Coordinates of N, CA, C and O in Angstrom, one line a residue:
M17 N 83.2 -41.3 -177.2 CA 82.6 -40.5 -178.2 C 83.3 -40.5 -179.5 O 84.5 -40.6 -179.5
D18 N 82.6 -40.4 -180.6 CA 83.2 -40.4 -181.9 C 84.2 -39.2 -182.0 O 83.7 -38.1 -181.6
I19 N 85.3 -39.3 -182.6 CA 86.3 -38.2 -182.6 C 85.8 -37.1 -183.4 O 85.9 -35.9 -183.0
F20 N 85.2 -37.3 -184.6 CA 84.7 -36.2 -185.4 C 83.5 -35.5 -184.7 O 83.3 -34.3 -184.9
T21 N 82.7 -36.3 -184.1 CA 81.6 -35.6 -183.3 C 82.1 -34.7 -182.3 O 81.6 -33.6 -182.0
E22 N 83.1 -35.1 -181.6 CA 83.8 -34.3 -180.6 C 84.4 -33.0 -181.2 O 84.2 -32.0 -180.7
I23 N 85.0 -33.2 -182.3 CA 85.7 -32.0 -183.0 C 84.5 -31.1 -183.4 O 84.7 -29.9 -183.2
E24 N 83.5 -31.6 -184.1 CA 82.4 -30.7 -184.5 C 81.8 -30.0 -183.4 O 81.4 -28.9 -183.5
G25 N 81.6 -30.7 -182.3 CA 81.0 -30.0 -181.1 C 81.8 -28.9 -180.6 O 81.3 -27.8 -180.2
R26 N 83.1 -29.1 -180.5 CA 84.0 -28.1 -180.0 C 84.0 -26.9 -181.0 O 84.1 -25.8 -180.6
V27 N 84.1 -27.1 -182.3 CA 84.0 -26.1 -183.2 C 82.7 -25.3 -183.2 O 82.7 -24.1 -183.2
A28 N 81.6 -26.0 -183.0 CA 80.3 -25.3 -182.8 C 80.3 -24.4 -181.6 O 79.8 -23.3 -181.7
T29 N 80.9 -24.9 -180.5 CA 80.9 -24.1 -179.3 C 81.7 -22.8 -179.5 O 81.4 -21.7 -179.1
L30 N 83.0 -23.0 -180.1 CA 83.7 -21.9 -180.4 C 83.0 -20.9 -181.3 O 83.2 -19.7 -181.1
R31 N 82.4 -21.4 -182.3 CA 81.7 -20.5 -183.3 C 80.6 -19.7 -182.6 O 80.4 -18.6 -182.8
A32 N 79.9 -20.4 -181.7 CA 78.9 -19.7 -180.8 C 79.4 -18.6 -179.9 O 78.9 -17.5 -179.8
L33 N 80.6 -19.0 -179.4 CA 81.2 -18.0 -178.5 C 81.9 -16.8 -179.2 O 81.8 -15.6 -178.8
L34 N 82.5 -17.0 -180.5 CA 83.3 -16.1 -181.1 C 82.5 -15.5 -182.4 O 83.0 -14.4 -182.8
G35 N 81.5 -16.1 -182.8 CA 80.8 -15.6 -184.0 C 81.1 -16.4 -185.2 O 82.2 -17.0 -185.3
G36 N 80.2 -16.5 -186.2 CA 80.4 -17.4 -187.3 C 81.4 -16.9 -188.3 O 82.2 -17.7 -188.7
D37 N 81.4 -15.7 -188.7 CA 82.4 -15.2 -189.7 C 83.6 -14.6 -189.0 O 83.5 -13.4 -188.6
L38 N 84.6 -15.4 -188.8 CA 85.7 -14.9 -188.0 C 87.0 -15.0 -188.8 O 87.4 -16.1 -189.1
G39 N 87.6 -13.8 -189.1 CA 88.9 -13.8 -189.7 C 89.9 -13.7 -188.7 O 89.7 -13.3 -187.5
I40 N 91.2 -13.9 -189.1 CA 92.3 -13.8 -188.1 C 92.4 -12.5 -187.5 O 92.6 -12.4 -186.3
A41 N 92.1 -11.4 -188.2 CA 92.2 -10.1 -187.7 C 91.1 -9.8 -186.7 O 91.2 -8.9 -185.8
D42 N 90.0 -10.5 -186.8 CA 88.9 -10.4 -185.9 C 89.0 -11.1 -184.5 O 88.4 -10.9 -183.6
L43 N 90.0 -12.1 -184.5 CA 90.1 -13.0 -183.4 C 90.4 -12.2 -182.1 O 89.7 -12.4 -181.0
A44 N 91.5 -11.5 -182.0 CA 91.8 -10.8 -180.9 C 90.8 -9.8 -180.3 O 90.4 -9.9 -179.1
P45 N 90.2 -9.0 -181.2 CA 89.1 -8.1 -180.6 C 87.9 -8.9 -180.1 O 87.3 -8.5 -179.1
R46 N 87.5 -10.0 -180.8 CA 86.4 -10.7 -180.3 C 86.7 -11.4 -179.0 O 85.8 -11.5 -178.1
M47 N 87.9 -12.0 -178.8 CA 88.3 -12.7 -177.5 C 88.4 -11.6 -176.5 O 88.1 -11.9 -175.3
T48 N 88.9 -10.5 -176.8 CA 89.0 -9.4 -175.8 C 87.6 -9.0 -175.3 O 87.5 -8.7 -174.1
S49 N 86.6 -9.0 -176.1 CA 85.3 -8.6 -175.7 C 84.5 -9.7 -174.9 O 83.5 -9.4 -174.3
L50 N 85.0 -10.9 -174.9 CA 84.4 -12.0 -174.1 C 84.4 -11.7 -172.6 O 85.4 -11.2 -172.1
E51 N 83.3 -12.1 -171.9 CA 83.3 -12.1 -170.4 C 84.3 -13.1 -170.0 O 84.6 -14.0 -170.8
S52 N 84.8 -13.1 -168.8 CA 85.8 -14.0 -168.3 C 85.4 -15.5 -168.4 O 86.2 -16.3 -168.8
D53 N 84.1 -15.8 -168.0 CA 83.7 -17.2 -168.1 C 83.6 -17.7 -169.5 O 84.0 -18.8 -169.8
A54 N 83.2 -16.8 -170.4 CA 83.2 -17.2 -171.8 C 84.6 -17.4 -172.4 O 84.9 -18.3 -173.2
L55 N 85.5 -16.5 -172.0 CA 86.9 -16.6 -172.4 C 87.5 -18.0 -172.0 O 88.1 -18.7 -172.7
V56 N 87.3 -18.3 -170.7 CA 87.8 -19.6 -170.2 C 87.1 -20.8 -171.0 O 87.8 -21.7 -171.2
R57 N 85.9 -20.7 -171.2 CA 85.2 -21.7 -172.0 C 85.9 -21.8 -173.4 O 86.1 -23.0 -173.8
A58 N 86.1 -20.7 -174.0 CA 86.7 -20.7 -175.4 C 88.2 -21.4 -175.3 O 88.5 -22.1 -176.2
L59 N 88.9 -21.0 -174.2 CA 90.2 -21.6 -174.0 C 90.1 -23.1 -173.9 O 90.9 -23.9 -174.4
R60 N 89.2 -23.6 -173.1 CA 89.0 -25.1 -172.8 C 88.6 -25.7 -174.1 O 89.1 -26.8 -174.4
E61 N 87.7 -25.1 -174.8 CA 87.3 -25.8 -176.1 C 88.4 -25.8 -177.1 O 88.6 -26.8 -177.8
A62 N 89.2 -24.7 -177.1 CA 90.4 -24.7 -178.1 C 91.4 -25.8 -177.7 O 91.9 -26.5 -178.5
A63 N 91.6 -25.9 -176.4 CA 92.6 -26.9 -175.9 C 92.1 -28.3 -176.2 O 92.8 -29.2 -176.6
G64 N 90.7 -28.6 -176.0 CA 90.2 -29.9 -176.3 C 90.3 -30.2 -177.8 O 90.6 -31.3 -178.2
L65 N 90.0 -29.2 -178.6 CA 90.2 -29.4 -180.1 C 91.5 -29.7 -180.4 O 91.8 -30.6 -181.2
T66 N 92.5 -29.0 -179.8 CA 93.9 -29.3 -180.1 C 94.2 -30.8 -179.7 O 94.9 -31.4 -180.5
R67 N 93.8 -31.2 -178.6 CA 94.0 -32.6 -178.2 C 93.4 -33.6 -179.2 O 94.1 -34.7 -179.5
E68 N 92.2 -33.4 -179.6 CA 91.6 -34.3 -180.6 C 92.4 -34.3 -181.9 O 92.7 -35.4 -182.4
I69 N 92.8 -33.2 -182.4 CA 93.6 -33.1 -183.6 C 95.0 -33.8 -183.4 O 95.5 -34.5 -184.3
E70 N 95.5 -33.6 -182.3 CA 96.8 -34.2 -182.0 C 96.8 -35.7 -182.0 O 97.7 -36.4 -182.4
R71 N 95.6 -36.3 -181.5 CA 95.5 -37.7 -181.5 C 95.5 -38.2 -182.9 O 96.1 -39.3 -183.1
I72 N 94.9 -37.6 -183.8 CA 94.9 -38.0 -185.2 C 96.4 -38.0 -185.8 O 96.8 -38.9 -186.4
S73 N 97.1 -36.9 -185.4 CA 98.5 -36.8 -185.8 C 99.4 -37.9 -185.3 O 100.2 -38.4 -186.0
I74 N 99.2 -38.1 -184.0 CA 100.0 -39.2 -183.3 C 99.8 -40.5 -184.0 O 100.7 -41.2 -184.2
I75 N 98.5 -40.9 -184.1 CA 98.2 -42.3 -184.7 C 98.7 -42.3 -186.2 O 99.3 -43.3 -186.5
G76 N 98.5 -41.2 -186.9 CA 99.1 -41.1 -188.2 C 100.6 -41.3 -188.3 O 101.1 -41.9 -189.2
A77 N 101.3 -40.7 -187.3 CA 102.8 -40.8 -187.2 C 103.1 -42.2 -187.0 O 104.1 -42.8 -187.6
G78 N 102.4 -43.0 -186.1 CA 102.6 -44.4 -185.9 C 102.4 -45.2 -187.1 O 103.2 -46.1 -187.4
V79 N 101.4 -44.9 -187.8 CA 101.1 -45.7 -189.1 C 102.2 -45.4 -190.1 O 102.8 -46.3 -190.8
A80 N 102.6 -44.2 -190.2 CA 103.7 -43.8 -191.2 C 105.0 -44.4 -190.8 O 105.7 -44.9 -191.6
A81 N 105.3 -44.6 -189.5 CA 106.4 -45.3 -189.0 C 106.4 -46.7 -189.4 O 107.4 -47.3 -189.9
A82 N 105.3 -47.4 -189.2 CA 105.1 -48.8 -189.6 C 105.3 -48.9 -191.1 O 106.0 -50.0 -191.5
R83 N 104.9 -48.0 -191.9 CA 105.1 -48.1 -193.4 C 106.5 -47.6 -193.8 O 106.9 -47.7 -195.0
S84 N 107.3 -47.2 -192.8 CA 108.7 -46.7 -193.2 C 109.7 -47.6 -192.5 O 110.8 -47.2 -192.3
R85 N 109.4 -48.8 -192.2 CA 110.3 -49.7 -191.5 C 111.6 -49.9 -192.3 O 111.6 -49.8 -193.5
D86 N 112.7 -50.2 -191.6 CA 114.0 -50.3 -192.2 C 114.0 -51.4 -193.3 O 114.7 -51.2 -194.3
E87 N 113.2 -52.4 -193.1 CA 113.2 -53.5 -194.0 C 112.7 -53.1 -195.4 O 112.9 -53.7 -196.4
A88 N 111.8 -52.0 -195.4 CA 111.3 -51.5 -196.7 C 112.3 -50.7 -197.5 O 112.1 -50.6 -198.6
G89 N 113.4 -50.3 -196.9 CA 114.4 -49.6 -197.5 C 113.8 -48.3 -198.2 O 113.0 -47.6 -197.6
R90 N 114.3 -48.1 -199.4 CA 113.8 -46.8 -200.1 C 112.3 -46.9 -200.5 O 111.8 -45.9 -200.9
S91 N 111.7 -48.1 -200.5 CA 110.4 -48.2 -200.8 C 109.4 -47.8 -199.6 O 108.2 -47.8 -199.7
G92 N 110.0 -47.7 -198.5 CA 109.3 -47.3 -197.3 C 108.7 -45.9 -197.4 O 109.2 -45.1 -198.3
L93 N 107.6 -45.5 -196.7 CA 106.9 -44.3 -197.0 C 107.8 -43.1 -196.8 O 107.9 -42.3 -197.7
A94 N 108.5 -42.9 -195.7 CA 109.3 -41.8 -195.5 C 110.4 -41.6 -196.5 O 110.5 -40.5 -197.1
Q95 N 111.1 -42.6 -196.8 CA 112.2 -42.5 -197.8 C 111.6 -42.3 -199.2 O 112.3 -41.6 -199.9
S96 N 110.5 -42.9 -199.4 CA 110.0 -42.7 -200.8 C 109.5 -41.3 -201.0 O 109.4 -40.8 -202.2
L97 N 109.3 -40.5 -199.9 CA 109.0 -39.1 -200.1 C 110.2 -38.2 -199.8 O 110.1 -37.0 -199.7
G98 N 111.4 -38.8 -199.7 CA 112.6 -38.0 -199.7 C 113.1 -37.7 -198.3 O 114.0 -36.9 -198.1
H99 N 112.5 -38.4 -197.3 CA 112.9 -38.2 -195.9 C 113.7 -39.3 -195.4 O 113.6 -40.4 -195.7
R100 N 114.6 -39.0 -194.4 CA 115.5 -40.0 -193.9 C 114.8 -41.0 -193.0 O 115.1 -42.2 -193.0
N101 N 113.8 -40.5 -192.3 CA 113.1 -41.4 -191.4 C 111.7 -40.8 -191.1 O 111.4 -39.7 -191.5
P102 N 110.8 -41.5 -190.4 CA 109.5 -41.0 -190.2 C 109.4 -39.7 -189.3 O 108.6 -38.9 -189.6
A103 N 110.3 -39.5 -188.4 CA 110.3 -38.3 -187.6 C 110.7 -37.2 -188.5 O 110.0 -36.0 -188.4
A104 N 111.6 -37.3 -189.5 CA 111.9 -36.2 -190.4 C 110.7 -35.9 -191.2 O 110.5 -34.7 -191.6
M105 N 110.0 -36.9 -191.7 CA 108.8 -36.7 -192.5 C 107.7 -36.0 -191.7 O 107.2 -35.0 -192.2
M106 N 107.5 -36.4 -190.4 CA 106.5 -35.7 -189.6 C 106.9 -34.2 -189.4 O 106.1 -33.3 -189.3
Q107 N 108.2 -34.0 -189.2 CA 108.7 -32.6 -188.9 C 108.4 -31.8 -190.1 O 107.9 -30.7 -190.0
D108 N 108.7 -32.3 -191.3 CA 108.4 -31.6 -192.5 C 106.9 -31.3 -192.8 O 106.4 -30.2 -193.1
I109 N 106.0 -32.3 -192.5 CA 104.6 -32.2 -192.7 C 104.0 -31.2 -191.7 O 103.1 -30.4 -192.0
T110 N 104.4 -31.4 -190.4 CA 103.7 -30.7 -189.4 C 104.4 -29.3 -189.1 O 103.7 -28.4 -188.4
G111 N 105.6 -29.1 -189.4 CA 106.4 -27.9 -189.0 C 106.8 -27.9 -187.6 O 107.3 -26.9 -187.1
A112 N 106.6 -29.1 -186.9 CA 107.0 -29.2 -185.5 C 108.6 -29.4 -185.4 O 109.3 -29.7 -186.4
G113 N 109.1 -29.2 -184.3 CA 110.5 -29.3 -184.0 C 110.8 -30.8 -184.0 O 110.0 -31.7 -183.9
R114 N 112.1 -31.1 -184.1 CA 112.6 -32.5 -184.1 C 112.1 -33.3 -182.9 O 111.7 -34.4 -183.1
A115 N 112.2 -32.8 -181.7 CA 111.8 -33.5 -180.5 C 110.4 -33.8 -180.6 O 109.9 -35.0 -180.2
E116 N 109.5 -32.8 -181.0 CA 108.0 -33.1 -181.0 C 107.8 -34.2 -182.0 O 106.9 -35.0 -181.8
A117 N 108.3 -34.1 -183.2 CA 108.1 -35.1 -184.3 C 108.5 -36.4 -183.8 O 107.7 -37.4 -184.0
Q118 N 109.6 -36.6 -183.1 CA 110.1 -37.9 -182.5 C 109.1 -38.4 -181.5 O 108.8 -39.6 -181.5
R119 N 108.6 -37.4 -180.7 CA 107.6 -37.9 -179.7 C 106.3 -38.5 -180.4 O 105.9 -39.5 -179.9
H120 N 105.9 -37.8 -181.4 CA 104.7 -38.2 -182.0 C 104.9 -39.6 -182.7 O 104.1 -40.5 -182.6
V121 N 106.0 -39.8 -183.2 CA 106.3 -41.1 -183.8 C 106.5 -42.2 -182.8 O 105.9 -43.3 -182.9
R122 N 107.1 -41.9 -181.7 CA 107.2 -42.9 -180.6 C 105.9 -43.3 -180.1 O 105.5 -44.5 -179.9
L123 N 105.1 -42.3 -179.7 CA 103.7 -42.5 -179.2 C 102.8 -43.2 -180.2 O 102.1 -44.2 -179.8
G124 N 102.8 -42.7 -181.4 CA 102.0 -43.4 -182.4 C 102.4 -44.8 -182.7 O 101.6 -45.7 -182.8
T125 N 103.7 -45.0 -182.7 CA 104.2 -46.4 -182.9 C 103.7 -47.3 -181.8 O 103.2 -48.5 -182.0
A126 N 103.8 -46.9 -180.5 CA 103.3 -47.6 -179.4 C 101.8 -48.0 -179.5 O 101.4 -49.0 -179.2
V127 N 101.0 -46.9 -179.8 CA 99.6 -47.1 -179.9 C 99.2 -48.0 -181.0 O 98.4 -48.9 -180.9
V128 N 99.8 -47.8 -182.2 CA 99.5 -48.7 -183.3 C 99.9 -50.1 -183.1 O 99.1 -51.0 -183.4
A129 N 101.1 -50.3 -182.5 CA 101.5 -51.7 -182.1 C 100.5 -52.3 -181.1 O 100.2 -53.4 -181.2
G130 N 100.1 -51.4 -180.2 CA 99.2 -51.9 -179.1 C 97.8 -52.3 -179.7 O 97.2 -53.3 -179.3
A131 N 97.4 -51.5 -180.7 CA 96.1 -51.9 -181.4 C 96.2 -53.2 -182.1 O 95.3 -53.9 -182.0
A132 N 97.3 -53.4 -182.7 CA 97.5 -54.7 -183.4 C 97.6 -55.8 -182.4 O 96.9 -56.9 -182.6
E133 N 98.3 -55.6 -181.3 CA 98.3 -56.7 -180.2 C 96.9 -56.9 -179.6 O 96.5 -58.1 -179.3
A134 N 96.1 -55.8 -179.4 CA 94.8 -56.0 -178.9 C 93.9 -56.8 -179.8 O 93.1 -57.6 -179.4
G135 N 94.1 -56.5 -181.1 CA 93.3 -57.3 -182.1 C 93.7 -58.8 -182.1 O 92.9 -59.7 -182.1
D136 N 95.0 -59.0 -181.9 CA 95.6 -60.4 -181.8 C 94.9 -61.0 -180.5 O 94.5 -62.2 -180.5
A137 N 94.9 -60.3 -179.5 CA 94.4 -60.9 -178.2 C 92.9 -61.1 -178.3 O 92.4 -62.1 -177.8
A138 N 92.2 -60.3 -178.9 CA 90.7 -60.5 -179.1 C 90.5 -61.7 -179.9 O 89.6 -62.5 -179.7
H139 N 91.4 -61.9 -180.9 CA 91.2 -63.1 -181.8 C 91.5 -64.4 -181.0 O 90.8 -65.3 -181.1
E140 N 92.6 -64.3 -180.1 CA 92.9 -65.5 -179.3 C 91.8 -65.7 -178.3 O 91.4 -66.9 -178.1
D141 N 91.2 -64.7 -177.8 CA 90.1 -64.9 -176.8 C 88.9 -65.5 -177.5 O 88.2 -66.4 -176.9
S142 N 88.6 -65.1 -178.8 CA 87.5 -65.7 -179.5 C 87.7 -67.2 -179.9 O 86.8 -67.9 -180.2
Q143 N 89.0 -67.6 -179.9 CA 89.4 -69.0 -180.1 C 89.4 -69.8 -178.9 O 89.9 -70.9 -179.0
G144 N 89.0 -69.2 -177.7 CA 89.0 -70.0 -176.5 C 90.2 -69.8 -175.6 O 90.2 -70.3 -174.5
G145 N 91.1 -68.9 -176.0 CA 92.3 -68.6 -175.2 C 91.9 -67.5 -174.2 O 90.8 -67.1 -174.1
T146 N 92.9 -67.1 -173.4 CA 92.6 -66.0 -172.4 C 93.4 -64.8 -172.9 O 94.5 -64.9 -173.3
A147 N 92.7 -63.7 -172.8 CA 93.3 -62.4 -173.1 C 93.3 -61.5 -171.9 O 92.4 -61.4 -171.2
S148 N 94.5 -60.8 -171.8 CA 94.6 -59.9 -170.7 C 94.9 -58.5 -171.3 O 95.2 -58.4 -172.5
A149 N 94.7 -57.5 -170.6 CA 94.9 -56.1 -171.1 C 96.3 -56.0 -171.5 O 97.3 -56.4 -170.8
P150 N 96.6 -55.5 -172.7 CA 97.9 -55.3 -173.2 C 98.7 -54.2 -172.3 O 98.1 -53.4 -171.7
W151 N 100.0 -54.3 -172.5 CA 100.9 -53.4 -171.6 C 100.5 -51.9 -171.9 O 100.7 -51.0 -171.1
H152 N 100.1 -51.6 -173.2 CA 99.9 -50.2 -173.6 C 98.5 -49.7 -173.4 O 98.2 -48.5 -173.7
A153 N 97.7 -50.4 -172.7 CA 96.3 -50.0 -172.5 C 96.2 -48.6 -171.8 O 95.4 -47.8 -172.2
P154 N 97.0 -48.4 -170.8 CA 97.0 -47.1 -170.1 C 97.4 -46.0 -171.1 O 96.8 -44.8 -171.0
L155 N 98.4 -46.2 -171.9 CA 98.8 -45.2 -172.9 C 97.7 -44.9 -173.9 O 97.4 -43.7 -174.2
T156 N 97.1 -45.9 -174.4 CA 96.1 -45.7 -175.4 C 94.8 -44.9 -174.7 O 94.3 -44.0 -175.3
A157 N 94.5 -45.3 -173.5 CA 93.4 -44.6 -172.8 C 93.8 -43.1 -172.6 O 92.9 -42.3 -172.6
A158 N 95.0 -42.9 -172.2 CA 95.5 -41.5 -171.9 C 95.5 -40.7 -173.2 O 95.3 -39.5 -173.1
L159 N 95.7 -41.2 -174.3 CA 95.8 -40.5 -175.6 C 94.4 -40.1 -175.9 O 94.1 -39.1 -176.4

């Protein structure tokens, strides 16, 4: 499914469960008033929405890391923005802790590299070669 369609669907479900005009101060009272099955559904939708958004962040971290390679020196993305490395840049952008930012960069780097390899393999296959599933296929599928 298209990622933005998935996000929009989850937001629509949460809006239907919690109401359209919802301020931060209204969130706790509205969730408290939900029946248990509706509360569980809201929690599942919120968790799914978090996963979809995290996928965007992880892939973005991988792209940022590729644009911040050591060979680029100070002209690399992270250093050009005043950060020592891509993880420090992600930590600043997201407010995540160091370990979480490093995890996003590692995962994103693997997925982005895997996507490039998959593109190379597809090109090889179209040229008459044989292509096999790349090593990172399970990682990409799990993401």
